[in-house]
PDB file of C-alpha atoms in Angstrom:
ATOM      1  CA  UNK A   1       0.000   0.000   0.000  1.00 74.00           C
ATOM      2  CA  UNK A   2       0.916   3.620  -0.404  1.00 86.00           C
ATOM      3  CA  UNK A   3       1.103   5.640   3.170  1.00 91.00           C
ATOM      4  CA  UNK A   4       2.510   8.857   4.395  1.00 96.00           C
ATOM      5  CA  UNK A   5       2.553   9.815   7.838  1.00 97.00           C
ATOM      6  CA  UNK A   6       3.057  13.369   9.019  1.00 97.00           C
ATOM      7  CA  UNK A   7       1.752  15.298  12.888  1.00 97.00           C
ATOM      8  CA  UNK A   8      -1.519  16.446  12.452  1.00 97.00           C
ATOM      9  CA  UNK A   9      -0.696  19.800  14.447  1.00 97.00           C
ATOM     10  CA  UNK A  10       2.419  21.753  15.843  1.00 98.00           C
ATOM     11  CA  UNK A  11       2.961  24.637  17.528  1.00 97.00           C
ATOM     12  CA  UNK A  12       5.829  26.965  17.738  1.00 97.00           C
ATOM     13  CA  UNK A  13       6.492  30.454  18.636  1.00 97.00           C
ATOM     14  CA  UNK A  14       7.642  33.343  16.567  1.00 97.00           C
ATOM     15  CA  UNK A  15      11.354  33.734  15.869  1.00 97.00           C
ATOM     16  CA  UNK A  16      12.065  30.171  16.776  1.00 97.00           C
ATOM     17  CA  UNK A  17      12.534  26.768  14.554  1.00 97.00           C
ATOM     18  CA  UNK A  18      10.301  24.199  13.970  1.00 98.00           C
ATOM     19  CA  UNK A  19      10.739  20.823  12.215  1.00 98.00           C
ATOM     20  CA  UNK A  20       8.140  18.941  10.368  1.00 98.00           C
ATOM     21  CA  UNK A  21       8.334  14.983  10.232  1.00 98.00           C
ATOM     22  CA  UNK A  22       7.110  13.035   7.181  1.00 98.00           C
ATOM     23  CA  UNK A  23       7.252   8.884   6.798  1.00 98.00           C
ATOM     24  CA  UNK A  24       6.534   7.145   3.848  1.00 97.00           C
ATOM     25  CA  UNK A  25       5.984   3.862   2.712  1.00 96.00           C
ATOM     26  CA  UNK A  26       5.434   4.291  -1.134  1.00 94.00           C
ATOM     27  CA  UNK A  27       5.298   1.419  -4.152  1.00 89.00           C
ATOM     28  CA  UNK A  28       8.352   3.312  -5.813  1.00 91.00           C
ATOM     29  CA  UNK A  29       9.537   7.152  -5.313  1.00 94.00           C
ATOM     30  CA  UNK A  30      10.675   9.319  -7.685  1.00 93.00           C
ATOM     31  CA  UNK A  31      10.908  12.301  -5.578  1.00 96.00           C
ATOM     32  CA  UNK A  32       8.908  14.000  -2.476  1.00 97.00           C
ATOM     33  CA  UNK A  33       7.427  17.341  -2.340  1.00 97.00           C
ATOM     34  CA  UNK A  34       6.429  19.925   0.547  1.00 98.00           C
ATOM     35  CA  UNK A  35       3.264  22.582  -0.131  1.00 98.00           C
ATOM     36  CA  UNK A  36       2.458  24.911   2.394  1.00 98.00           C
ATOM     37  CA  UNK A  37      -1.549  25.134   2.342  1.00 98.00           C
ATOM     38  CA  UNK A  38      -2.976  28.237   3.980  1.00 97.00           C
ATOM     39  CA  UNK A  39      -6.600  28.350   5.160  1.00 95.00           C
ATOM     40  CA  UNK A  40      -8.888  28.335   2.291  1.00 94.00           C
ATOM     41  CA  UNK A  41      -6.353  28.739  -0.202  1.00 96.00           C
ATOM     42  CA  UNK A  42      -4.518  26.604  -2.715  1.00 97.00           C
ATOM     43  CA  UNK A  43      -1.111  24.535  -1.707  1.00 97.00           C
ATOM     44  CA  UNK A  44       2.131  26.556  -3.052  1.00 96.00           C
ATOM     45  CA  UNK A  45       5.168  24.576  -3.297  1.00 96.00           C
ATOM     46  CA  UNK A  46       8.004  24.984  -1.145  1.00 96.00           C
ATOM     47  CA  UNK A  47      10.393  21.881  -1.825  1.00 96.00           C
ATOM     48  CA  UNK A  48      11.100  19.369  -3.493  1.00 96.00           C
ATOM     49  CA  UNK A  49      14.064  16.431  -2.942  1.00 97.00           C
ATOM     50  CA  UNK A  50      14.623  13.366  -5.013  1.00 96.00           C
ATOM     51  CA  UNK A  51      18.677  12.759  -3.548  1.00 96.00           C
ATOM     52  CA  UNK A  52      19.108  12.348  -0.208  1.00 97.00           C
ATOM     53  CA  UNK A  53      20.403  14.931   1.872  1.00 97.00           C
ATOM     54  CA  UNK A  54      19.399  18.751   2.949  1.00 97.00           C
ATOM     55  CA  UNK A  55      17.806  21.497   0.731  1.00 94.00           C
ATOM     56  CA  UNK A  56      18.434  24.907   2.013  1.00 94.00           C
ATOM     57  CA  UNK A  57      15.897  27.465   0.449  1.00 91.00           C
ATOM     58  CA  UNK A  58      16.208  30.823   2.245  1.00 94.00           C
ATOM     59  CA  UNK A  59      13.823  30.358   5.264  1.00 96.00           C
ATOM     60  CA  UNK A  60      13.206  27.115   4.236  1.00 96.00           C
ATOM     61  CA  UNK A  61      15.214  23.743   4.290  1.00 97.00           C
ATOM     62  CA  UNK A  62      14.063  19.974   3.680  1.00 98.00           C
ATOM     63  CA  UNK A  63      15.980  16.509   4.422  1.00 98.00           C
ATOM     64  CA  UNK A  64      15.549  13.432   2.850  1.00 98.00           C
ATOM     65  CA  UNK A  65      16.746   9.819   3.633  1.00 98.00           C
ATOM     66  CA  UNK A  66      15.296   7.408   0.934  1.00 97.00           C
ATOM     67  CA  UNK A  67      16.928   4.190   3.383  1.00 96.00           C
ATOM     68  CA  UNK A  68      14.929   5.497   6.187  1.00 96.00           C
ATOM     69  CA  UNK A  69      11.367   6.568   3.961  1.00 97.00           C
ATOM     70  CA  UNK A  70      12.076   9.890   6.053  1.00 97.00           C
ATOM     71  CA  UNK A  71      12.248  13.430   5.493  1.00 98.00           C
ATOM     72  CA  UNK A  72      11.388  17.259   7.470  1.00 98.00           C
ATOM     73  CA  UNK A  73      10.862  20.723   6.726  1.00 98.00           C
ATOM     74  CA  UNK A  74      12.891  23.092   8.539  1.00 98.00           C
ATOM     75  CA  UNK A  75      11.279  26.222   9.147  1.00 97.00           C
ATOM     76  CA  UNK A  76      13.641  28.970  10.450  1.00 97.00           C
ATOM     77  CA  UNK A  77      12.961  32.222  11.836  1.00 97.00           C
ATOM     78  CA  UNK A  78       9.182  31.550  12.319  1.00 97.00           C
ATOM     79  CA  UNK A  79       6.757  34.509  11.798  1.00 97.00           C
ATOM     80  CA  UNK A  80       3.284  34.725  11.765  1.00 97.00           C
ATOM     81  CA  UNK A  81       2.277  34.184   8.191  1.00 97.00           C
ATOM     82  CA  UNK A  82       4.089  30.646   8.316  1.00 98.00           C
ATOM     83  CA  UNK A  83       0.774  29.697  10.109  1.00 98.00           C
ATOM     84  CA  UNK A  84      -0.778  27.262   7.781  1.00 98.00           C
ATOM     85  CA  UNK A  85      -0.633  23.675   6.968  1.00 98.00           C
ATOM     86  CA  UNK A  86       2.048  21.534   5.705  1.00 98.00           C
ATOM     87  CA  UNK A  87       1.719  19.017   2.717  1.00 98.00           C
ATOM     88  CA  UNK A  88       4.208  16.159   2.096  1.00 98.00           C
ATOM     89  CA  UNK A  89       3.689  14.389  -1.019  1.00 97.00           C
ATOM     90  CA  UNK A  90       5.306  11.797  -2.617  1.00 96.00           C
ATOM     91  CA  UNK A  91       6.179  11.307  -6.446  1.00 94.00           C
ATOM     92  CA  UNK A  92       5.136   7.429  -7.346  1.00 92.00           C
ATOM     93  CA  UNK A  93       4.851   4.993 -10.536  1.00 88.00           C
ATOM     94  CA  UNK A  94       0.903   5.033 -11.822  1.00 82.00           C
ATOM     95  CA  UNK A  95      -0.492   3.680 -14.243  1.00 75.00           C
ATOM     96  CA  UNK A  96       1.425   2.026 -17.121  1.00 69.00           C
ATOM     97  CA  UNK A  97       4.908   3.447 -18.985  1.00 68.00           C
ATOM     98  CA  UNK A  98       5.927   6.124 -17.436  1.00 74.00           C
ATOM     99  CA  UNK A  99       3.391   8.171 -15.861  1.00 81.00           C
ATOM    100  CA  UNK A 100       3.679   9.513 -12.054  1.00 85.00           C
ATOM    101  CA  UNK A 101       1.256  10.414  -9.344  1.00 90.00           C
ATOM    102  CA  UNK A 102       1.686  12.468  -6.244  1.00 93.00           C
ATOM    103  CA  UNK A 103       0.765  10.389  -3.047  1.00 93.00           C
ATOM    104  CA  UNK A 104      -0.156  13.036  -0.565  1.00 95.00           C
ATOM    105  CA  UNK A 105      -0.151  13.081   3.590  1.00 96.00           C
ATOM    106  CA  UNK A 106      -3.280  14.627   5.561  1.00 96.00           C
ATOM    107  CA  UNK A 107      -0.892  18.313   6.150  1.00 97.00           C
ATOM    108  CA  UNK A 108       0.601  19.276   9.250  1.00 98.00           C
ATOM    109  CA  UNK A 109      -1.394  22.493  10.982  1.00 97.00           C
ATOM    110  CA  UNK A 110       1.108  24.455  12.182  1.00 98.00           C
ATOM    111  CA  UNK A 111       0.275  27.370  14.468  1.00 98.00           C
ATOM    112  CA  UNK A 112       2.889  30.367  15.081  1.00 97.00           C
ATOM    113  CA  UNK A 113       2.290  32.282  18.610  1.00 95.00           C
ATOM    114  CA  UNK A 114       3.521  35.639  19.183  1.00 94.00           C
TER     115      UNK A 114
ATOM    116  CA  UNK B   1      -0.864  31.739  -9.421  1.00 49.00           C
ATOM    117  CA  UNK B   2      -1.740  34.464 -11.724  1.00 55.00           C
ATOM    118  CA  UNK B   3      -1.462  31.656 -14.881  1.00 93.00           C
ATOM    119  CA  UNK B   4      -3.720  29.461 -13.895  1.00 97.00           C
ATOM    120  CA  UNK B   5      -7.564  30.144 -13.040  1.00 97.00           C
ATOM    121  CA  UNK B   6     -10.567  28.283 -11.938  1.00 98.00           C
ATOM    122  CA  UNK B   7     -14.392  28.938 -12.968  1.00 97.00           C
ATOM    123  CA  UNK B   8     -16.497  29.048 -10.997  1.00 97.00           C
ATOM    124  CA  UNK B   9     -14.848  30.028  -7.226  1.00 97.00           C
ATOM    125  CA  UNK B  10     -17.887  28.670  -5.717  1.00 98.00           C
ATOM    126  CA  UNK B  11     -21.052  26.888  -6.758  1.00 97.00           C
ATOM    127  CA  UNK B  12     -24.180  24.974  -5.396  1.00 97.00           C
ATOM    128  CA  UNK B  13     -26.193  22.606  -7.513  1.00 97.00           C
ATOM    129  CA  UNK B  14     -28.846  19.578  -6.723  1.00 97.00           C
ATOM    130  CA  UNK B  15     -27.963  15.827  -6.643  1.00 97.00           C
ATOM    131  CA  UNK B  16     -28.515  14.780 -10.514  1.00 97.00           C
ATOM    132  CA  UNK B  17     -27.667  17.692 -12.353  1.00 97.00           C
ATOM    133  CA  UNK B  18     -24.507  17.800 -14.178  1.00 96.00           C
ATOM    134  CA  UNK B  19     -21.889  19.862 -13.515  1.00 97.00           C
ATOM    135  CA  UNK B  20     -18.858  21.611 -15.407  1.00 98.00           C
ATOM    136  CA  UNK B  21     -15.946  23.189 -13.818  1.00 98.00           C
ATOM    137  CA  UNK B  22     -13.598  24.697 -15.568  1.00 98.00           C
ATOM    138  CA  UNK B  23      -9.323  24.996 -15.290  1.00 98.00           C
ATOM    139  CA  UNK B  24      -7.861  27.533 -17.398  1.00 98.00           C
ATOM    140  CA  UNK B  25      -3.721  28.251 -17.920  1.00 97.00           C
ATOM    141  CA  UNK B  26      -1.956  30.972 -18.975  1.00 97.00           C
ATOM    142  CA  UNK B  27       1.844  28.926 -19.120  1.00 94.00           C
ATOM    143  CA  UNK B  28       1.200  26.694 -21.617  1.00 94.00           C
ATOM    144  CA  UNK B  29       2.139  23.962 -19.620  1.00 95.00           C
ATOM    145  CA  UNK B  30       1.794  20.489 -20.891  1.00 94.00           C
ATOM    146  CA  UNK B  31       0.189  18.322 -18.065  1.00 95.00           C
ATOM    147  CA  UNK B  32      -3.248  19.631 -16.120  1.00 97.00           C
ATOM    148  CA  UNK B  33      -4.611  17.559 -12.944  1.00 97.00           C
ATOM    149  CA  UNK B  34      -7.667  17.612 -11.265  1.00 98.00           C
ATOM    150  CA  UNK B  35      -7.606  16.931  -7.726  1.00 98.00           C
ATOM    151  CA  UNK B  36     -10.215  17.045  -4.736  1.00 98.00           C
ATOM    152  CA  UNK B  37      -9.298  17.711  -1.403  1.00 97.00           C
ATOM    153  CA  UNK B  38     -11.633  16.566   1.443  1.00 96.00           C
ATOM    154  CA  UNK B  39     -11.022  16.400   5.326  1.00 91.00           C
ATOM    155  CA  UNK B  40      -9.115  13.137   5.937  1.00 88.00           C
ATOM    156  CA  UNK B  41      -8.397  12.296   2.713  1.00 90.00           C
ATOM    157  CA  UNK B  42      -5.628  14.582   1.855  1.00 86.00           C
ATOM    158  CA  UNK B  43      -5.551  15.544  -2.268  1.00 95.00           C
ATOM    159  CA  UNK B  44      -6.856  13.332  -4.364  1.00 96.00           C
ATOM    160  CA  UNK B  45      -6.400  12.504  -7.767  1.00 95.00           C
ATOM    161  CA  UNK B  46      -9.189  12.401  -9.937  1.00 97.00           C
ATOM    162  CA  UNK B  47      -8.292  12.803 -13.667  1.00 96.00           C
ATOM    163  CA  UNK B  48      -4.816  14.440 -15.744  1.00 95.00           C
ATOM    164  CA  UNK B  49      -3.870  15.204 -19.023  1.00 95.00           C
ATOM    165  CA  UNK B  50      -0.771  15.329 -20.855  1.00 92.00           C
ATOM    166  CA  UNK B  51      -1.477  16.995 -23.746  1.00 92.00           C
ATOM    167  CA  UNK B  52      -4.555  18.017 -25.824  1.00 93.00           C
ATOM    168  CA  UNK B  53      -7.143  14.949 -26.044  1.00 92.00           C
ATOM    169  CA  UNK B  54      -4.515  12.793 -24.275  1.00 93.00           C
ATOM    170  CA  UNK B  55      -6.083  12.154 -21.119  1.00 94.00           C
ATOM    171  CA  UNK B  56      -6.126   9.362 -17.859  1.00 92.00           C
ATOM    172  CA  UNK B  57      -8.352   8.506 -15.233  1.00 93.00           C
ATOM    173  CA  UNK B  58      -6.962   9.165 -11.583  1.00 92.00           C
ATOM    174  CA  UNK B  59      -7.287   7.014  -8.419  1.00 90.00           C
ATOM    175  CA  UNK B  60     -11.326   8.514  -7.400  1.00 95.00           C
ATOM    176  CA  UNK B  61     -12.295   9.000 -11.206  1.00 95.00           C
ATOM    177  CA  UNK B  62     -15.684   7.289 -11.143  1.00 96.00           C
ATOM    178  CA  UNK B  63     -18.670   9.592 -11.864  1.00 96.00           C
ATOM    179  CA  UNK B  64     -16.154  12.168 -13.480  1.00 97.00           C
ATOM    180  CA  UNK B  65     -15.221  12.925 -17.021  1.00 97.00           C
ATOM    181  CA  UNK B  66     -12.662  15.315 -18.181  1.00 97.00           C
ATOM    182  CA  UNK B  67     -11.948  16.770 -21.525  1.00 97.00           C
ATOM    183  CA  UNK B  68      -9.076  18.845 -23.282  1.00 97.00           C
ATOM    184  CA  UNK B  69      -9.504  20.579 -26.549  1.00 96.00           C
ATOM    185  CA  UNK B  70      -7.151  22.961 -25.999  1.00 96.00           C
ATOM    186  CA  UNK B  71      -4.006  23.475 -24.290  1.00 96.00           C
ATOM    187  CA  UNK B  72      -4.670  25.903 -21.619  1.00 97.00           C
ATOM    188  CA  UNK B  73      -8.108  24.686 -21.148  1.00 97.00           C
ATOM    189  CA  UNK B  74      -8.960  21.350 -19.028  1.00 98.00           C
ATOM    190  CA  UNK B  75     -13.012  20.904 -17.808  1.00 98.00           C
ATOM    191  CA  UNK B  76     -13.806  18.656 -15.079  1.00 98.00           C
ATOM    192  CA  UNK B  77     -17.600  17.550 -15.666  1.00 98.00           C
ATOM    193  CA  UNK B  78     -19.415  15.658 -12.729  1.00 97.00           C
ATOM    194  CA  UNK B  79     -22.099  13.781 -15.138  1.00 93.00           C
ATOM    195  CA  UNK B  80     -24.782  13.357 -12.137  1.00 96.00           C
ATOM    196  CA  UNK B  81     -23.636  15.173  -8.752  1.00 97.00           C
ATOM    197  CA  UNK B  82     -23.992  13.411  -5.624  1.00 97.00           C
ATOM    198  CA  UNK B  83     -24.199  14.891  -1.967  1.00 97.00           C
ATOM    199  CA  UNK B  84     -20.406  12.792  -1.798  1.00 97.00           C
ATOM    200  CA  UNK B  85     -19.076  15.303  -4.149  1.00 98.00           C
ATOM    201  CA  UNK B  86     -19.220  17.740  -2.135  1.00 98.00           C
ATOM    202  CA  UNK B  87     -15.810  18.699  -1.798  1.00 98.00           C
ATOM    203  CA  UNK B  88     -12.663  21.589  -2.863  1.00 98.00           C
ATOM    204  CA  UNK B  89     -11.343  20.751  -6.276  1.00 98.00           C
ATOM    205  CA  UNK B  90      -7.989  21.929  -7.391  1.00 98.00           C
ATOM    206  CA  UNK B  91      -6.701  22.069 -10.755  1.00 98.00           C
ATOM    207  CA  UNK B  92      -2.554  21.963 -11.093  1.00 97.00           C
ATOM    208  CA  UNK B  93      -0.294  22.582 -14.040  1.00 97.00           C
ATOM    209  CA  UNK B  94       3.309  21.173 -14.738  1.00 94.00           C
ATOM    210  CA  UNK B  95       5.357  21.835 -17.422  1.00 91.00           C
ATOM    211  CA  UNK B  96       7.660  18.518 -17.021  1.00 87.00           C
ATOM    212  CA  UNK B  97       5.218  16.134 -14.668  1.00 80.00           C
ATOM    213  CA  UNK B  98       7.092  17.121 -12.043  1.00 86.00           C
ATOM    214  CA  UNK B  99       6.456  19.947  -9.808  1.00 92.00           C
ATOM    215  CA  UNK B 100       2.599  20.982  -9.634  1.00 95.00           C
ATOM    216  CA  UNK B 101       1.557  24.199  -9.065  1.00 96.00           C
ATOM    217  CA  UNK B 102      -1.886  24.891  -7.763  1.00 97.00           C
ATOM    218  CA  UNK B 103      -5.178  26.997  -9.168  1.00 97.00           C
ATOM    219  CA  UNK B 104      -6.907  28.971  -6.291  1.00 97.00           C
ATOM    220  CA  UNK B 105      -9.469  25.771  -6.215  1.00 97.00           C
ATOM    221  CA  UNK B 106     -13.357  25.271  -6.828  1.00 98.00           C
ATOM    222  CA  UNK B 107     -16.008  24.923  -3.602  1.00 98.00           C
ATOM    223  CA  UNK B 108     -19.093  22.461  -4.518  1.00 98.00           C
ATOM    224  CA  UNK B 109     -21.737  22.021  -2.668  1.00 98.00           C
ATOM    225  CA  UNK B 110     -24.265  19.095  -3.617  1.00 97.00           C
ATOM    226  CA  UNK B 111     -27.515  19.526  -1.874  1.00 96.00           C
TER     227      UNK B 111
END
C-alpha cells in the first residue's frame, strides 16, 4: 500500500525553529514534495528532494533519507504568516509506462504564537 | 498563481444535475490535474492530461469525465452530482510532470 505519515498539528512560537516529520511507505519514489496550504487557499510549493540529503531554500530547508522513507521541513525564523498547513507528497509509478502520481499526507497544521 | 484560473470560485447545484468546472492556464504547460481535497483524505487525484485529447483517469475518477480541446483549457464535468461530491477541487499545471503548481481551487456544494 501507499502511506505517508506526518503530525496532524504543531505549535511553535515566533522567531524560533520548527521541524516537520514526514514517513513514507510508497510502491516506488521518484521524488517527495512539501506545499504549504494556507486556510482556504490553494497549496504553493516549497520543496522538493529526489537525492538524499538537505535542501536549504532561504527560510526554508528539507531533508531526505530514501533508506529510512524519512524526510522534514525546517522552518527557520518563524513569523506569523508561516501559520498554515504543511503538505508532504510523494512522487510514485501510476499507471502504465511512465506516468507519475503524487501520493499526498493529511498536512501538518502548524500554528505560530507571538 | 496568476497563470492558472478556476471557474467558478464557488457553486451549489442539486444531486442529478450535471456539472462543469472549468481549469484555465496561462503557461502553456503540458500536463493539467484535477484533484479534490476533502477532510481526511488529503488531495486526491481524480483525472490528468498530458497533452490536448490525451487524457487518464486518476485514483477517485468514477462519476467524473474530463476533456481537453485545448491546451490551456482542461473541464472537469461531474455527469450526475452526488451529496459525496461535495468537496474543494484543485486544478494543477506542470510543465515537465514534475512539480505541480496549484489553481486557487473550486467549492461544490451538492444539496
Amino acid at each position: 500500500g501507499q502511506n505517508i505519515d506526518q503530525p496532524t498539528e504543531m505549535t511553535a512560537t515566533e522567531g524560533a525553529i520548527v521541524q516537520i516529520n514526514c514517513t513514507y511507505q510508497t510502491s516506488g519514489f521518484n521524488g517527495l514534495f512539501w506545499y504549504q496550504q494556507h486556510a482556504g487557499e490553494a497549496p504553493t510549493f516549497l520543496s522538493y528532494n529526489v537525492l538524499d540529503g538537505l535542501e536549504e531554500k532561504g527560510r526554508f530547508s528539507s531533508f531526505l533519507s530514501r533508506s529510512k522513507g524519512y524526510s522534514y521541513l525546517l522552518l527557520k525564523e518563524l513569523q506569523m504568516k508561516d501559520s498554515a498547513s504543511y503538505l508532504c507528497a510523494v512522487r510514485v509509478p501510476f499507471n502504465a509506462g511512465n506516468n507519475r502520481k503524487l501520493i499526498w499526507g493529511l498536512g501538518t497544521s502548524l500554528a505560530v504564537n507571538p | 498563481d496568476a497563470g492558472i484560473t478556476q471557474s467558478p470560485r464557488h457553486k451549489v447545484t442539486e444531486t442529478g444535475t450535471p456539472v462543469t468546472l472549468r481549469c484555465h492556464q496561462t503557461e502553456n504547460h503540458r500536463y493539467m490535474y484535477w484533484y479534490r481535497q476533502d477532510p481526511g483524505h488529503g488531495l486526491r487525484l481524480i483525472h490528468y492530461s498530458y497533452g490536448v485529447k490525451d487524457t487518464d483517469k486518476g485514483e477517485v475518477s468514477d462519476g467524473y469525465s474530463v476533456s481537453r480541446s485545448k491546451t490551456e483549457d482542461f473541464l472537469l464535468t461531474l455527469e450526475s452530482a452526488t451529496s459525496s461530491q461535495t468537496s474543494v477541487y484543485f486544478c494543477a499545471i506542470s510543465e515537465s510532470e514534475v512539480t505541480q503548481y496549484f489553481g486557487p481551487g473550486t467549492r461544490l456544494l451538492v444539496l
